[in-house]
GROMACS .gro file of C-alpha atoms in nm:
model
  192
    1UNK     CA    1   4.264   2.679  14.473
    2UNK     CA    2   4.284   2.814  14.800
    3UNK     CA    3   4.646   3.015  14.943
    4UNK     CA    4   4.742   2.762  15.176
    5UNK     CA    5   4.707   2.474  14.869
    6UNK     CA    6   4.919   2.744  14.616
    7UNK     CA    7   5.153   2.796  14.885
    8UNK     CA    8   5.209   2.418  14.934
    9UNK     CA    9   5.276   2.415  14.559
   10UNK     CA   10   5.463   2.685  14.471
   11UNK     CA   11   5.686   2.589  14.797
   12UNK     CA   12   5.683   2.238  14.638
   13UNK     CA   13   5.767   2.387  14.282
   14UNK     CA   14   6.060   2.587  14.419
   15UNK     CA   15   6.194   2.307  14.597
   16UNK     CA   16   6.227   2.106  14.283
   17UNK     CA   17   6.336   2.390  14.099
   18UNK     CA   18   6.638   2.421  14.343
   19UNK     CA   19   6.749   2.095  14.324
   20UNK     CA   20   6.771   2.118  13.942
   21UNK     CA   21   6.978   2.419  13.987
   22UNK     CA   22   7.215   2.248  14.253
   23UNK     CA   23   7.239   1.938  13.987
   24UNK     CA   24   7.339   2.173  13.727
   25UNK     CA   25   7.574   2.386  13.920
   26UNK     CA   26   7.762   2.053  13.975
   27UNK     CA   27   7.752   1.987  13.631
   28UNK     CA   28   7.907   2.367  13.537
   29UNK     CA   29   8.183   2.334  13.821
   30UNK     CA   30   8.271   1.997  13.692
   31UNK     CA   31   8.310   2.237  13.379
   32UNK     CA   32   8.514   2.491  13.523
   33UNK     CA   33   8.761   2.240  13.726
   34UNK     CA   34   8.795   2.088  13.391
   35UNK     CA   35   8.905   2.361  13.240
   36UNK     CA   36   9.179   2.439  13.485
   37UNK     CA   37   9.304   2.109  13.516
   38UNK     CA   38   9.352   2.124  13.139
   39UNK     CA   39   9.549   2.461  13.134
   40UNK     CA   40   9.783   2.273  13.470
   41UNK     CA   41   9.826   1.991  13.214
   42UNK     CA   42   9.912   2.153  12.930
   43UNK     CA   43  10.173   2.424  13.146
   44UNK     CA   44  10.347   2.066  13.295
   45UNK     CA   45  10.390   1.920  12.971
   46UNK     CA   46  10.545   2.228  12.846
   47UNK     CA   47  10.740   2.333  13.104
   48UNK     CA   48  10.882   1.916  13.143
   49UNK     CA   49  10.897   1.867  12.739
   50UNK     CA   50  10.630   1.611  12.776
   51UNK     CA   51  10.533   1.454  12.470
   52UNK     CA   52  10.168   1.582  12.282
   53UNK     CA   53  10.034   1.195  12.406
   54UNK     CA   54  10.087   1.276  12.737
   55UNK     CA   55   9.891   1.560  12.713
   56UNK     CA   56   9.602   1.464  12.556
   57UNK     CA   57   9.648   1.120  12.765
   58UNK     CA   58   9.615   1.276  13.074
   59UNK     CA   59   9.339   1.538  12.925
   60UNK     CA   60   9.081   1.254  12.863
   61UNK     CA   61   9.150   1.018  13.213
   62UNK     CA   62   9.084   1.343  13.396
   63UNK     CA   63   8.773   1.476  13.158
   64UNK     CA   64   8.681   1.122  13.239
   65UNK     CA   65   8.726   1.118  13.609
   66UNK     CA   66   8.586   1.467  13.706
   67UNK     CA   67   8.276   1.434  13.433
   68UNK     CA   68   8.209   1.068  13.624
   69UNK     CA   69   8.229   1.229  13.956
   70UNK     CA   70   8.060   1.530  13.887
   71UNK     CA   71   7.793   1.292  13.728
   72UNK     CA   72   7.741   1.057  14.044
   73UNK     CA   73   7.687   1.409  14.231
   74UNK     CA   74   7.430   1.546  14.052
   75UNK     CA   75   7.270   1.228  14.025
   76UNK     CA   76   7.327   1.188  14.408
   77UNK     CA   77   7.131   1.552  14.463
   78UNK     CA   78   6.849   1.494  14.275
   79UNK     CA   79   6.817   1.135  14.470
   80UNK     CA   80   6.930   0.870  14.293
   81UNK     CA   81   7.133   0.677  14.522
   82UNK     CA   82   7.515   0.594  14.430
   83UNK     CA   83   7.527   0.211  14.524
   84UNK     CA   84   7.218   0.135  14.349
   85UNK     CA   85   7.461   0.313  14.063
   86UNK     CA   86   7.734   0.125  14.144
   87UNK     CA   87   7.555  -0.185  14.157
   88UNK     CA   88   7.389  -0.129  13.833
   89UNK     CA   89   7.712  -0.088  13.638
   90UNK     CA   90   7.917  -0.351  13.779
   91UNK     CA   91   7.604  -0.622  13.734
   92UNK     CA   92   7.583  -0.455  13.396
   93UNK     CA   93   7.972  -0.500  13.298
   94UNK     CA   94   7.973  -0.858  13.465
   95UNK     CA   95   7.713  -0.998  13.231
   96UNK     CA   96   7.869  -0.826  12.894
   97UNK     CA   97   8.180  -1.005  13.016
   98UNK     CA   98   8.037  -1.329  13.051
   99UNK     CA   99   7.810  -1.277  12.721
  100UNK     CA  100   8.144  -1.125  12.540
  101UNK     CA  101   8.335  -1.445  12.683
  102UNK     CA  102   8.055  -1.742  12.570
  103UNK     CA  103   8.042  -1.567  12.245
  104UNK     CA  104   8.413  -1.544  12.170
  105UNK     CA  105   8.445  -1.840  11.924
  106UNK     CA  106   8.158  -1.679  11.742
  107UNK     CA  107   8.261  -1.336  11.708
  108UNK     CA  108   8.572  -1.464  11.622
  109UNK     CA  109   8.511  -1.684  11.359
  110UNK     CA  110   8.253  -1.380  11.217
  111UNK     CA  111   8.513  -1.141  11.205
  112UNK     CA  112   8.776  -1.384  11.071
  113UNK     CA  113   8.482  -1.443  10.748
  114UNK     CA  114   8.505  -1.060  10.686
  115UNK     CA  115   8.893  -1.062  10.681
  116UNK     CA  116   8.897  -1.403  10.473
  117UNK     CA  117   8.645  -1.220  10.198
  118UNK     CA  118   8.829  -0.900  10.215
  119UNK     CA  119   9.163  -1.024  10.216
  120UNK     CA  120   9.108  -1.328   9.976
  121UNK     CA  121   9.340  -1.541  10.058
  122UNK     CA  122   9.165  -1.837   9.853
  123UNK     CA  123   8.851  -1.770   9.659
  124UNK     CA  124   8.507  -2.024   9.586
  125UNK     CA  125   8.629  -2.331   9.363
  126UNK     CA  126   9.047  -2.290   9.489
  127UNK     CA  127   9.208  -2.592   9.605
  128UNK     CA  128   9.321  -2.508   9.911
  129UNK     CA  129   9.534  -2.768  10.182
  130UNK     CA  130   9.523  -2.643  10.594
  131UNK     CA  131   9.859  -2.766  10.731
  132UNK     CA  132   9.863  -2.912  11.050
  133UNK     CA  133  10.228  -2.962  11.131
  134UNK     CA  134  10.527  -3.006  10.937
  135UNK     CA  135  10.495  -3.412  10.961
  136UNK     CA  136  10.114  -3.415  10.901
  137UNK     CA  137   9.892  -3.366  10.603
  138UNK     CA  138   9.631  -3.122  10.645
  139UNK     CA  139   9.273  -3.090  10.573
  140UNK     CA  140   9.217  -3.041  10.175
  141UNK     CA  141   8.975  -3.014   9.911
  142UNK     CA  142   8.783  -2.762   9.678
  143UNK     CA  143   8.606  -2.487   9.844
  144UNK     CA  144   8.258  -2.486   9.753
  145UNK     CA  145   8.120  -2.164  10.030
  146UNK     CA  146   8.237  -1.937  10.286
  147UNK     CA  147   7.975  -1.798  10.504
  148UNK     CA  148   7.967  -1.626  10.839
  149UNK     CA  149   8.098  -1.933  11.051
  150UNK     CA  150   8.293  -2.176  10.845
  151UNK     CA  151   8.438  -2.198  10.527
  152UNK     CA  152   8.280  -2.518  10.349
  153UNK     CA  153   8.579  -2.769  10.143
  154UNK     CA  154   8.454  -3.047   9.891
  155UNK     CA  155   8.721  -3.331  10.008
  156UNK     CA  156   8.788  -3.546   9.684
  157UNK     CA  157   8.864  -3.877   9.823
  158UNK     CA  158   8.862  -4.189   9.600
  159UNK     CA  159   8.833  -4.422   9.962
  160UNK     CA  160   8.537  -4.247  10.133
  161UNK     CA  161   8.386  -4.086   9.830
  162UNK     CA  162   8.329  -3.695   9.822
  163UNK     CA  163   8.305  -3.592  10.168
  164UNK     CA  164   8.273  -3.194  10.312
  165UNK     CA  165   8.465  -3.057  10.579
  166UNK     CA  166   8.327  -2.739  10.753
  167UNK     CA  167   8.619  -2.564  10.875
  168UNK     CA  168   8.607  -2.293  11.157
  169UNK     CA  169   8.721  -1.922  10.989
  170UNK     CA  170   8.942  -1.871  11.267
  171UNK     CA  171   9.159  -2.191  11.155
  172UNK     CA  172   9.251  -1.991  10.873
  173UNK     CA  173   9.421  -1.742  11.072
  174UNK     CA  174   9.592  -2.016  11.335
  175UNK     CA  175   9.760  -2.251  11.082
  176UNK     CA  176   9.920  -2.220  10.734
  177UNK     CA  177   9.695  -2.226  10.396
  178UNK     CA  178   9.830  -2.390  10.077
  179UNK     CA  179   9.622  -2.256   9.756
  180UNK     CA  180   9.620  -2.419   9.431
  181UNK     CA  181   9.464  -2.168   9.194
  182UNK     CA  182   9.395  -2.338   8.882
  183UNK     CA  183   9.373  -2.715   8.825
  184UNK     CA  184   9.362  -2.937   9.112
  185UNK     CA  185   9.603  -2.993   9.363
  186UNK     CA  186   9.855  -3.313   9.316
  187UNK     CA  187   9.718  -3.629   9.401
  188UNK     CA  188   9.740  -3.684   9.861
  189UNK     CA  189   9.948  -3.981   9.932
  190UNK     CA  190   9.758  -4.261  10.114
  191UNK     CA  191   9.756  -4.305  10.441
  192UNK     CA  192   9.939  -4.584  10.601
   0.00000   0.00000   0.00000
């Protein structure tokens, strides 16, 4: 390797090594100005009689703004460009919001199976009746499964024969459950 090529290189090396530095230096005066905005907090809240949620309230939005500032800096000096960032994130939390949104029903009826087998509010083979309204009967019959999505009722109908109804989990949280826990329930009037 000739001088001019090592000097090229180690010019090269330094540069890189500099930017690194600057980046961190950011990072360790993000750091510092933390740390003083932190004592200025906590001399306010005593001095004012602030309550200890204040405090730590206004500890974490500012740990959050300086360390988010001090973040897109560094980034910025070793290149990477803060709308591309920007852009990024907000495409980013746009689609979660749409995916969180179309998925709602879902996650909600999932999370409404964990409370329903945690809770127990009826068990596998209860009679259980899901009231409508005052004025209206509800949906009734034996339940026969409760899985992720629905909760599964064996309606005993002399007209129609035994028919299942799937019910959503969620409905169990939205409208009022009767339970019968032994025997079965009395006998549904028929409908005019």
């Amino acid at each position: 390797m000739s001088w001019p090529e090592f000097n090229s290189w180690l010019q090269e090396g330094a540069r890189v090594i500099i930017t690194i530095a600057q980046a961190l230096a950011i990072l360790l005066g993000a750091w510092l100005l933390l740390r003083v905005l932190r004592i200025i907090v906590r001399r306010i809240c005593d001095s004012y009689h602030l309550p200890a949620q204040v405090a730590v309230s206004a500890r974490r939005l500012l740990g959050v703004l300086v360390y988010m500032s001090a973040f897109m800096l560094a980034l910025g000096r070793l290149g990477v460009s803060g709308s591309v960032l920007w852009t990024a994130l907000t495409g980013f939390t746009a689609v979660a919001a749409v995916a969180f949104f179309a998925a709602w029903s879902v996650l909600s009826n999932i999370f409404c199976s964990v409370l329903i087998l945690t809770t127990r509010p009826f068990r596998v083979h209860d009679h259980i009746e899901v009231l409508e309204n005052g004025d209206k009967p509800g949906l009734r019959g034996r339940v026969i499964d409760i899985n992720l999505l629905y909760t599964t009722l064996l309606e005993e109908d002399a007209l129609r024969g035994d028919t299942v109804l799937q019910i959503p989990n969620s409905q169990f949280f939205q409208r009022t459950t009767r339970r019968w826990r032994s025997g079965s329930p009395p006998a549904a009037s028929a409908p005019e």
